[in-house]
The first five atom37 places (N, CA, C, CB, O) and aatype in JSON, in Angstrom:
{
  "aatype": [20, 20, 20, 20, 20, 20, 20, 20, 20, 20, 20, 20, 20, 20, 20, 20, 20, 20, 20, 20, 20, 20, 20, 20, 20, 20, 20, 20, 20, 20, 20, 20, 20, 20, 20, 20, 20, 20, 20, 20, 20, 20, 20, 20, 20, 20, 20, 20, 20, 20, 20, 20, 20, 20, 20, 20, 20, 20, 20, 20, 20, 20, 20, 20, 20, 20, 20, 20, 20, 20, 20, 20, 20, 20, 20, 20, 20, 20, 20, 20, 20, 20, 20, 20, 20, 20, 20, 20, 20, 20, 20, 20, 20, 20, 20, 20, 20, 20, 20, 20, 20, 20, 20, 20, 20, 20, 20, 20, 20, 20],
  "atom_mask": [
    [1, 1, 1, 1, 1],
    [1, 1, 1, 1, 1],
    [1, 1, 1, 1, 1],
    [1, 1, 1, 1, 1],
    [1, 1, 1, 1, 1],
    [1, 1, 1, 1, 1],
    [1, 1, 1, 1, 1],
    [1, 1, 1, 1, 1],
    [1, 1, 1, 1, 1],
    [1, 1, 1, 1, 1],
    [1, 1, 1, 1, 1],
    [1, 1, 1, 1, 1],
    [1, 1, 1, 1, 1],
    [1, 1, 1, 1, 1],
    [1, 1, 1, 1, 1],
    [1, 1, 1, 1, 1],
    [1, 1, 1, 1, 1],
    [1, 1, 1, 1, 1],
    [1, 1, 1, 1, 1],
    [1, 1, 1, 1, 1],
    [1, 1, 1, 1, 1],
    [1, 1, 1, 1, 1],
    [1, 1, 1, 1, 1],
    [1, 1, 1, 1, 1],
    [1, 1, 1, 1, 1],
    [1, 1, 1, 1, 1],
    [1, 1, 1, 1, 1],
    [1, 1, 1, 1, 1],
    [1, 1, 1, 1, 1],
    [1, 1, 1, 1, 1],
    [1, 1, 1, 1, 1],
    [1, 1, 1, 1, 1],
    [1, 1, 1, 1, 1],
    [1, 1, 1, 1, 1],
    [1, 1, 1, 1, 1],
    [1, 1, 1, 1, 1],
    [1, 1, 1, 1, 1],
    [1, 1, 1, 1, 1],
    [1, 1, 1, 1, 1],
    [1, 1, 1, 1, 1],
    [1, 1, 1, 1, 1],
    [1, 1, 1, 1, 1],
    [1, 1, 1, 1, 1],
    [1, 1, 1, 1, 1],
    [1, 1, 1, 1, 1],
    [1, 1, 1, 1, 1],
    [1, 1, 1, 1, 1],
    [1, 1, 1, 1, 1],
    [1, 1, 1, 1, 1],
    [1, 1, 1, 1, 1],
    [1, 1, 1, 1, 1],
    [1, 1, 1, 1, 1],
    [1, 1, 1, 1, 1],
    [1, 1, 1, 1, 1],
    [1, 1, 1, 1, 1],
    [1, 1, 1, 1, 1],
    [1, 1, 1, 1, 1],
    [1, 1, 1, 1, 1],
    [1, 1, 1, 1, 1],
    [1, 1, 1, 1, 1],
    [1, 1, 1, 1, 1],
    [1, 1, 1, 1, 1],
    [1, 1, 1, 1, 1],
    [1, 1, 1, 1, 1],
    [1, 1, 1, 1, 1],
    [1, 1, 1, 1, 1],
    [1, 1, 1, 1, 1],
    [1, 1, 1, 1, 1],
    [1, 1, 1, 1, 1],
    [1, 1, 1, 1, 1],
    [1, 1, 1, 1, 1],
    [1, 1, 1, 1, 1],
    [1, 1, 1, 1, 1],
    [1, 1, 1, 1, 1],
    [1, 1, 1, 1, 1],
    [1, 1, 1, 1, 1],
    [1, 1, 1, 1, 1],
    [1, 1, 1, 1, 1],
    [1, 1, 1, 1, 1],
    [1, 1, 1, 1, 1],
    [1, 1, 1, 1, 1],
    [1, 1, 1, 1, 1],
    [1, 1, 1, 1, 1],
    [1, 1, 1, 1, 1],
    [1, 1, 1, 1, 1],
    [1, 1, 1, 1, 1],
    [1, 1, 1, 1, 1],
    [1, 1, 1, 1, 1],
    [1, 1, 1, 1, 1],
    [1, 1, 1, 1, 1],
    [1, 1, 1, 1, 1],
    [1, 1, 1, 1, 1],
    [1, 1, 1, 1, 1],
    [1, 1, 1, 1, 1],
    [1, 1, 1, 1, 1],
    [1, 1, 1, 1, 1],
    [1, 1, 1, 1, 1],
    [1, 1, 1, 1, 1],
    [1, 1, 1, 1, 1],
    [1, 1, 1, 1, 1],
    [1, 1, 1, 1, 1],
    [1, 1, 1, 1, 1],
    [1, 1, 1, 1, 1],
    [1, 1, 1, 1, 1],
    [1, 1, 1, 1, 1],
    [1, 1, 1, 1, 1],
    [1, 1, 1, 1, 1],
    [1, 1, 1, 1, 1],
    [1, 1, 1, 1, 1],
    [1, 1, 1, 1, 1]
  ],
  "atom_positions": [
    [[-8.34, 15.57, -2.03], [-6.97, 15.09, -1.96], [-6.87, 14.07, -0.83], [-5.96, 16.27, -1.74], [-7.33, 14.26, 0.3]],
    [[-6.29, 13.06, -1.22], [-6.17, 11.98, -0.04], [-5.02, 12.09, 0.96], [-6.02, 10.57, -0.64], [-3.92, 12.5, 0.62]],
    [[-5.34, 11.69, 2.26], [-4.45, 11.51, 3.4], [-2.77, 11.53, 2.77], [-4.92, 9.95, 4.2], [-1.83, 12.27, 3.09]],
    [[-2.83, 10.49, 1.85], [-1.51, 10.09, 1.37], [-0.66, 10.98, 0.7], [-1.63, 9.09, 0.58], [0.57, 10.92, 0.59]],
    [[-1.57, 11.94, 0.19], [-1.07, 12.74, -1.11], [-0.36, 14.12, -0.04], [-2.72, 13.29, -2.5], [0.8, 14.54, -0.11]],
    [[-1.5, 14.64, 0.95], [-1.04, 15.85, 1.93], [0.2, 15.46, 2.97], [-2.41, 16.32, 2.89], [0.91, 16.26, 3.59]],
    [[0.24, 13.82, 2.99], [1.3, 13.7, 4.32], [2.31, 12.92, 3.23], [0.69, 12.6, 6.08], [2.91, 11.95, 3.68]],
    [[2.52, 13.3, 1.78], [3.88, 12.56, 1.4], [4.82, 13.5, 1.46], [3.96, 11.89, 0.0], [5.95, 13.11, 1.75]],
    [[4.61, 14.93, 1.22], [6.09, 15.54, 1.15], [6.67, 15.36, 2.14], [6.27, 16.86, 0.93], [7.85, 15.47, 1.8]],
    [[6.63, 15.15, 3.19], [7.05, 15.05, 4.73], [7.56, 14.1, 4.77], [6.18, 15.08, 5.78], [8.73, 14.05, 5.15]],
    [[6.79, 12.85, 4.36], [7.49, 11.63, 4.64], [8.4, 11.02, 3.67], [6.61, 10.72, 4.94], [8.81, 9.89, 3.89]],
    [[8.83, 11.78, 2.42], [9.61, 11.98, 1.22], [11.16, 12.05, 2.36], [9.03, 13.66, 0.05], [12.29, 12.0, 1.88]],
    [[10.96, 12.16, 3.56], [12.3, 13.33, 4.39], [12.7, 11.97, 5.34], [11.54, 15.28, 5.69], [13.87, 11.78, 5.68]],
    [[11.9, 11.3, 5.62], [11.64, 10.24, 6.36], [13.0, 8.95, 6.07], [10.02, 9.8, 5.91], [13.24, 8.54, 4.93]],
    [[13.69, 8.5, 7.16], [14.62, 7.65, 6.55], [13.9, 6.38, 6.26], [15.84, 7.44, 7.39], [13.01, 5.81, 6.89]],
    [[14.56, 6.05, 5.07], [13.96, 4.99, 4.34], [14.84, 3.71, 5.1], [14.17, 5.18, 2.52], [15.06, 2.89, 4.21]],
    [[15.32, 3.29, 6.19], [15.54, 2.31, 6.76], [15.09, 2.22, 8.36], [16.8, 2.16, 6.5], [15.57, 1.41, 9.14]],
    [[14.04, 3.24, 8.7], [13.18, 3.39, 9.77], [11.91, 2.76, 9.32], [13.03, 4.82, 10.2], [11.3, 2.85, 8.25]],
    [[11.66, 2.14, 10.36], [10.22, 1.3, 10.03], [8.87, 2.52, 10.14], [9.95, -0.18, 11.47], [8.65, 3.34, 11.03]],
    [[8.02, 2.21, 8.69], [7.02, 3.18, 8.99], [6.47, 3.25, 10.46], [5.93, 2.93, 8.1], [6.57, 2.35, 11.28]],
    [[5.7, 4.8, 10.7], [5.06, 5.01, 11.97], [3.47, 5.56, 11.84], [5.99, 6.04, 12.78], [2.82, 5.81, 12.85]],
    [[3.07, 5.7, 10.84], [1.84, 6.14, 10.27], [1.8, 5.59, 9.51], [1.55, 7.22, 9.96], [2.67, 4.94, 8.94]],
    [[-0.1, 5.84, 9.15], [-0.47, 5.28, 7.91], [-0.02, 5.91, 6.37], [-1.88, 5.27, 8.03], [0.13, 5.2, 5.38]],
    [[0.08, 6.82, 6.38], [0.77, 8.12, 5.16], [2.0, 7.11, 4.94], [1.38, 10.2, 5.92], [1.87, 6.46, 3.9]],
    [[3.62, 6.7, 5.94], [4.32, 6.14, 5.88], [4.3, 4.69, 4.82], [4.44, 6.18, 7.02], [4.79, 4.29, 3.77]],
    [[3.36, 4.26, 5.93], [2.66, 2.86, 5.48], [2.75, 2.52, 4.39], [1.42, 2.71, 5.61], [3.48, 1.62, 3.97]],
    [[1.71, 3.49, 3.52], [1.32, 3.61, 2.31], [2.48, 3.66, 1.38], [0.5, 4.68, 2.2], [2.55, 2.76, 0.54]],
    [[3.67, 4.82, 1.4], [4.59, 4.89, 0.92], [5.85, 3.57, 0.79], [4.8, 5.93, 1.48], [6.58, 3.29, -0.16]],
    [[5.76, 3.02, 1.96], [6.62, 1.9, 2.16], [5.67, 0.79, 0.97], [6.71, 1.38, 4.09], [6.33, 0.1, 0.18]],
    [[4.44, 0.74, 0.95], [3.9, -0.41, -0.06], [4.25, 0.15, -1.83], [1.87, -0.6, 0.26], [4.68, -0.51, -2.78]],
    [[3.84, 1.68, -1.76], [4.63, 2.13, -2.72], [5.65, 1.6, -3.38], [5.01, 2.95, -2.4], [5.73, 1.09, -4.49]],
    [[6.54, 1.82, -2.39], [8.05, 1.1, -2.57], [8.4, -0.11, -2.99], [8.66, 1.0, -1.54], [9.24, -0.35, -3.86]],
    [[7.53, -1.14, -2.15], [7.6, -2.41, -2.77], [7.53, -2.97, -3.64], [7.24, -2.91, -2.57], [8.18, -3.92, -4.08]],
    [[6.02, -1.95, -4.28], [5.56, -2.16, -5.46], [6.78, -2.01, -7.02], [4.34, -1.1, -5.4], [7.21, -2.65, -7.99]],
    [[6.88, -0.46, -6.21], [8.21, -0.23, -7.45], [9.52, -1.38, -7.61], [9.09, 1.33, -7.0], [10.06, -1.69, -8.67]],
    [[9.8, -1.81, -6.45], [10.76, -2.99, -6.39], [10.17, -4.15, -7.22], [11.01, -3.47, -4.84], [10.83, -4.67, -8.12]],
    [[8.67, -4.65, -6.85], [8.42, -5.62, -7.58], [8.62, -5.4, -9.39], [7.05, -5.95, -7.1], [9.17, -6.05, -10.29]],
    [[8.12, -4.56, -9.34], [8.07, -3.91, -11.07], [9.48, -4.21, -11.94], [7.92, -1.93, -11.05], [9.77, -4.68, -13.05]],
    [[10.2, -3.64, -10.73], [11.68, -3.84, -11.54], [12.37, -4.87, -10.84], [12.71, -2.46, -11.56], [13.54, -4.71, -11.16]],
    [[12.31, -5.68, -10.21], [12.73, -7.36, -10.02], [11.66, -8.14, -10.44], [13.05, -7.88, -8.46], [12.06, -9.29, -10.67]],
    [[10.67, -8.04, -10.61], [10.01, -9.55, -10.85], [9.86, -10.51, -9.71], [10.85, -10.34, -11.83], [9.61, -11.71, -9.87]],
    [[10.06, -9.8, -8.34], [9.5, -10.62, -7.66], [7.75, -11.16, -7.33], [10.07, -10.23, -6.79], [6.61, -10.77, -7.6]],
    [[8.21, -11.92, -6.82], [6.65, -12.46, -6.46], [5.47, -11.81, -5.66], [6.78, -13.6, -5.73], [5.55, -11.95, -4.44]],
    [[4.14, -10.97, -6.25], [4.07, -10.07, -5.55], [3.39, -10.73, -4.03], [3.34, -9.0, -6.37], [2.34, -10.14, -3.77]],
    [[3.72, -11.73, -3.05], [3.54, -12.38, -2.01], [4.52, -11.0, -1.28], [4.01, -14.16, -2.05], [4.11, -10.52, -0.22]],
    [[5.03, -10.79, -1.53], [6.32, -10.09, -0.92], [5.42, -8.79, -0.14], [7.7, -9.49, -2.35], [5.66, -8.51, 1.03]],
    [[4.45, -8.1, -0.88], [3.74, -7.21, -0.51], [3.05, -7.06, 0.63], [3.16, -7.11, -1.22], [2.5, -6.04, 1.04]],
    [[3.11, -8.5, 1.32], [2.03, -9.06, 2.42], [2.69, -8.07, 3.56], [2.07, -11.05, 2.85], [1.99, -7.17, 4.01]],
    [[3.72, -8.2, 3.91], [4.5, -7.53, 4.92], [4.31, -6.39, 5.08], [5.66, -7.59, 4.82], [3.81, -6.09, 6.16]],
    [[4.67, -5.08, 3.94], [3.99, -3.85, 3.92], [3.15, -3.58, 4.04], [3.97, -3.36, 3.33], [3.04, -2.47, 4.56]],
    [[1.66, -4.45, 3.65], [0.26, -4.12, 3.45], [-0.06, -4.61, 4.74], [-0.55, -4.75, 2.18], [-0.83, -3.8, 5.27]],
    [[0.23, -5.77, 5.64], [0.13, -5.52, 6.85], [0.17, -4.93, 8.18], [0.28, -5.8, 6.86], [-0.41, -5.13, 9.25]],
    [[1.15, -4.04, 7.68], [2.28, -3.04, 8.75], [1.22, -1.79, 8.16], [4.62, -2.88, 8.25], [0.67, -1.14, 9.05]],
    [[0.9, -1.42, 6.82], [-0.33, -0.35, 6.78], [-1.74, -0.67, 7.82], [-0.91, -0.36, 5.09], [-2.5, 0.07, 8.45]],
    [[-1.65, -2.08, 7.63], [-3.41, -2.1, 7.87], [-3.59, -2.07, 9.68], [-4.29, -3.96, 7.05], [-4.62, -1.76, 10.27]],
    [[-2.26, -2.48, 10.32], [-1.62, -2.28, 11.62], [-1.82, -0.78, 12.17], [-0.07, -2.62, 11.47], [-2.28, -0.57, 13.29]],
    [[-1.54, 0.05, 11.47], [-1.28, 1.32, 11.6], [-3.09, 1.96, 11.33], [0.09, 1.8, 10.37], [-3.53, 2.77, 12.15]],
    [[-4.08, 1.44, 9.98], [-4.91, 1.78, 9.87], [-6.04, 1.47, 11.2], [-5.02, 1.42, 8.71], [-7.01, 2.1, 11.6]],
    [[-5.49, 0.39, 11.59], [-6.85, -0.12, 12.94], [-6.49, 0.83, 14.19], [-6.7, -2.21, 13.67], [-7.34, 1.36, 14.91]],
    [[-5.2, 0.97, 14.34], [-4.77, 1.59, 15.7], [-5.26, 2.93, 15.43], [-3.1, 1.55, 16.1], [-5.44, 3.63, 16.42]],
    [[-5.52, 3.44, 14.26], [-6.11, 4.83, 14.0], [-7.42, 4.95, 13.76], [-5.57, 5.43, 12.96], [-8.0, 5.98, 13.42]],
    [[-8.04, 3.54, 14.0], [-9.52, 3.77, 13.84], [-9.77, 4.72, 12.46], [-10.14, 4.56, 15.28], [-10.31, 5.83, 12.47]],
    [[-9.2, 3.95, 11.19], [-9.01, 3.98, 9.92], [-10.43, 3.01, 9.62], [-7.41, 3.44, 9.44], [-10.3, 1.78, 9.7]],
    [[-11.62, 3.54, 9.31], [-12.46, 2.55, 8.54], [-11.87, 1.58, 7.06], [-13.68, 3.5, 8.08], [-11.28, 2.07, 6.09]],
    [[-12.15, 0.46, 7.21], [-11.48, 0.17, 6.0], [-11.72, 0.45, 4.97], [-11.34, -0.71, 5.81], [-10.95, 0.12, 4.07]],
    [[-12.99, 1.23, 4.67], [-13.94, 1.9, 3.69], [-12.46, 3.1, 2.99], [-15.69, 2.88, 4.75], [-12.17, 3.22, 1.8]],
    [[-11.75, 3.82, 4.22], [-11.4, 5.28, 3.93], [-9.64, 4.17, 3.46], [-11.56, 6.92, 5.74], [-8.85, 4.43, 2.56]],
    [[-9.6, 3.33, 4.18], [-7.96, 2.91, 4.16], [-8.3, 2.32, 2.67], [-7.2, 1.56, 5.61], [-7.22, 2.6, 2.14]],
    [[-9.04, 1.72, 1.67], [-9.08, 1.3, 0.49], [-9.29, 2.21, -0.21], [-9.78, 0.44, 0.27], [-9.1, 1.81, -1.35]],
    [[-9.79, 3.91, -0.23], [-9.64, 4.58, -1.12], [-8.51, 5.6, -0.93], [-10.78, 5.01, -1.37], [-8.35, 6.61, -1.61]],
    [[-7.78, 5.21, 0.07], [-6.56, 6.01, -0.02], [-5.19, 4.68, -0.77], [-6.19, 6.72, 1.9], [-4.2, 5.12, -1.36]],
    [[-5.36, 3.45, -0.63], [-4.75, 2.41, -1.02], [-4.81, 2.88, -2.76], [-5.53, 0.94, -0.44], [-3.8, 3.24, -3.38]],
    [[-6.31, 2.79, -3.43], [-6.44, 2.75, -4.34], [-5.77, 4.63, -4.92], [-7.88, 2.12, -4.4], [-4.84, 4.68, -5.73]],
    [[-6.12, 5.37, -4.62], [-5.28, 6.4, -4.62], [-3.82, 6.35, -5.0], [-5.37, 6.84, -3.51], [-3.34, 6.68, -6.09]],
    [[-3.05, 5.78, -3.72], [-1.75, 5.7, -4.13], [-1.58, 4.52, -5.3], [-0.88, 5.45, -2.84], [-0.46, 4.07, -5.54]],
    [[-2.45, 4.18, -5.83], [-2.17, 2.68, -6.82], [-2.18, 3.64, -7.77], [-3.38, 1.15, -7.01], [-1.09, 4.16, -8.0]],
    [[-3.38, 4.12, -8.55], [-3.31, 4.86, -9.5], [-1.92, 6.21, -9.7], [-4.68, 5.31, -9.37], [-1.52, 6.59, -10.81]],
    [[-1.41, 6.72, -8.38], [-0.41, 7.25, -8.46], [0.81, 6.32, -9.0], [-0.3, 7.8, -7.29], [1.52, 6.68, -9.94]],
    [[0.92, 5.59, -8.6], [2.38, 4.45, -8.92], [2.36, 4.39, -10.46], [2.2, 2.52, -8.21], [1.74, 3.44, -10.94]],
    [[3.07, 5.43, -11.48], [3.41, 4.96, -12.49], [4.21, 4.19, -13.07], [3.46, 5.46, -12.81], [4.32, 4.1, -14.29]],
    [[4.92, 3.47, -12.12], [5.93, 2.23, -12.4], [5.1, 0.78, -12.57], [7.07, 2.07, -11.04], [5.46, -0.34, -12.94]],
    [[4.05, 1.25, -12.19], [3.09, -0.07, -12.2], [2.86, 0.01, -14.2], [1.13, 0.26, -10.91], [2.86, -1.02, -14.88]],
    [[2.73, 1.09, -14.65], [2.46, 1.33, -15.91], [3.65, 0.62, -16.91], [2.32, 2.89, -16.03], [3.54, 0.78, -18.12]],
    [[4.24, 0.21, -16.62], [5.05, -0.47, -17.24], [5.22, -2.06, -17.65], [5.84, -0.13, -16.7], [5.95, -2.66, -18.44]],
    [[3.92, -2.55, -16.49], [3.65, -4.08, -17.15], [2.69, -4.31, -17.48], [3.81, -5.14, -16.53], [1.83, -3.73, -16.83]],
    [[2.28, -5.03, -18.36], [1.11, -5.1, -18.97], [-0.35, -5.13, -18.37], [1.26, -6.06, -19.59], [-0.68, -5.71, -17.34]],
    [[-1.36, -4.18, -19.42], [-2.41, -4.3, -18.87], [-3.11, -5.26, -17.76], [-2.86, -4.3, -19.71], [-3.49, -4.91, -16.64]],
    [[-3.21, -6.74, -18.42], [-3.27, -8.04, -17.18], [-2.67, -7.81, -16.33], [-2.82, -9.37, -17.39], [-3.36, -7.8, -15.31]],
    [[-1.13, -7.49, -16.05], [-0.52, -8.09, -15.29], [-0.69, -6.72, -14.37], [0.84, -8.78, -15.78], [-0.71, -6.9, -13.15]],
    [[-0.79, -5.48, -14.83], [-0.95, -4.35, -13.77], [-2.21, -4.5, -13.0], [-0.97, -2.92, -14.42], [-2.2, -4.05, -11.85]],
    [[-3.31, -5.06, -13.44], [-4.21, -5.13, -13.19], [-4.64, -6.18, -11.96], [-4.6, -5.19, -14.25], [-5.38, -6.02, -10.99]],
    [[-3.94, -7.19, -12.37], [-3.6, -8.63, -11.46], [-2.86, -8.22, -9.88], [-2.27, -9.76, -12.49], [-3.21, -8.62, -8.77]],
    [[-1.55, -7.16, -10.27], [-1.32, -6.91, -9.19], [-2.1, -5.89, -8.21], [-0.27, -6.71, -9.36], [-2.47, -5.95, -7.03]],
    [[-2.15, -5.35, -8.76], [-3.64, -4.14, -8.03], [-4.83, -4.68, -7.33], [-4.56, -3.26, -9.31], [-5.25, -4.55, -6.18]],
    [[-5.23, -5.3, -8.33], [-6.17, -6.81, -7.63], [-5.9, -7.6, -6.22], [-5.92, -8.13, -8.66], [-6.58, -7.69, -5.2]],
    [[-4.6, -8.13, -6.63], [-3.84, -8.49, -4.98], [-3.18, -7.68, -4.12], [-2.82, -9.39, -5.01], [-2.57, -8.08, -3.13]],
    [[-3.3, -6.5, -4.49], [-2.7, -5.67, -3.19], [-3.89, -5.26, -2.66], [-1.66, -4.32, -3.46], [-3.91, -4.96, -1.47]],
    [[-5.18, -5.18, -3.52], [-6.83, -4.99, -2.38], [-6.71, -6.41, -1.6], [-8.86, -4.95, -3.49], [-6.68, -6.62, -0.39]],
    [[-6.64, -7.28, -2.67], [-6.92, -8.33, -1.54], [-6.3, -8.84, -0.36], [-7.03, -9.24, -1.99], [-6.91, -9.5, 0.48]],
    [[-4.89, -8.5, -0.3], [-3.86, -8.84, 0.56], [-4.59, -7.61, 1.8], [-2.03, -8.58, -0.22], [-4.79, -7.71, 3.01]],
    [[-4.75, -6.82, 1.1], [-5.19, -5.41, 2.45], [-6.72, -5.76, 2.86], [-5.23, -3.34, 1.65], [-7.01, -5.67, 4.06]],
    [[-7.34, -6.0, 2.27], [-8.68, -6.57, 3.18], [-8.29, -7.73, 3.91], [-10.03, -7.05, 2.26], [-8.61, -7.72, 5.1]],
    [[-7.66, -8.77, 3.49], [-6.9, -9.91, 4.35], [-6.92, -9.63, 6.1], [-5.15, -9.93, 3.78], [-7.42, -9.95, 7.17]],
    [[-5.58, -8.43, 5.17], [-4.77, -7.96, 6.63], [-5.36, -7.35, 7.31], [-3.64, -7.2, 6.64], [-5.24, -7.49, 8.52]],
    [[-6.28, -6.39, 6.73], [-7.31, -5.21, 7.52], [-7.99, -5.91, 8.69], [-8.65, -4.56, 6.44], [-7.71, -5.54, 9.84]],
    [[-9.18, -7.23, 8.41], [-9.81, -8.22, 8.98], [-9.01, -9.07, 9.7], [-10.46, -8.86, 8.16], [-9.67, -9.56, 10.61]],
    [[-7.73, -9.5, 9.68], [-7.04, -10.85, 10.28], [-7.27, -10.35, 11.75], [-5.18, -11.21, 9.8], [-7.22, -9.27, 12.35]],
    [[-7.62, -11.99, 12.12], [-7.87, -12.23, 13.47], [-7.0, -12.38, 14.76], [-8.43, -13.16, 13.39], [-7.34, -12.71, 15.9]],
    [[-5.29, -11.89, 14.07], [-4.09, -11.99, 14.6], [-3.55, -10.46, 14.77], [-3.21, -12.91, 13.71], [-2.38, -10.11, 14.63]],
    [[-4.63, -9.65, 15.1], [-4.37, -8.47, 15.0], [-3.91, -8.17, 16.64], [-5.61, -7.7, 14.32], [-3.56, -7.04, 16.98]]
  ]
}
C-alpha cells in the first residue's frame, strides 16, 4: 500500500483552502487538479504548480524520486475521473504529469 493511500483518510479532514504540508497532501492537492482539469478542459500546464509544491515537499523529505514516482503513479491509476477521457488523451495527460514531476523533482531553482 502506498504512502498516499495510508495518509489519505486523514488528509480527506484537511481544509481544502490550506496549502498542502506533506507529501500525502501534495499528492491529493494534484489529485484535485487533475479532477478539475477533467471537468473544465483546462490546459493541463495548470498542473505545474501542484506537482511542484509535491516535489518541494518530496526533496525536503529526502523522498527518492524513484519512491515519489511510484506513489505519483499510484495515485494516477487511483483517479477515476481521469477515466472519462479518452484513451489518448488519458494517457497524454499521465504522460505529462511524470514529466512535469521529474521536471520539478530535478529543477535547479529548488
Amino acid at each position: 500500500m502506498s504512502i498516499w493511500r495510508k495518509q489519505h483518510p486523514a488528509v480527506s479532514s484537511h481544509n481544502d483552502d490550506a496549502p498542502a504540508t506533506t507529501v500525502a497532501e501534495a499528492l491529493v492537492a494534484v489529485r484535485g487538479a487533475l479532477q478539475l482539469h477533467t471537468q473544465d478542459g483546462s490546459d493541463v500546464n495548470h498542473l505545474r504548480v501542484p506537482i511542484r509544491q509535491l516535489c518541494v515537499f518530496a526533496r525536503q523529505n529526502n523522498l527518492p524520486p524513484e519512491q515519489l514516482l511510484v506513489q505519483l503513479k499510484h495515485m494516477l491509476s487511483e483517479t477515476h475521473e481521469l477515466d472519462v477521457l479518452g484513451l489518448d488523451k488519458r494517457e497524454d495527460v499521465r504522460s505529462r504529469v511524470v514529466e512535469f514531476t521529474i521536471e520539478s523533482y530535478f529543477d535547479d531553482g529548488r
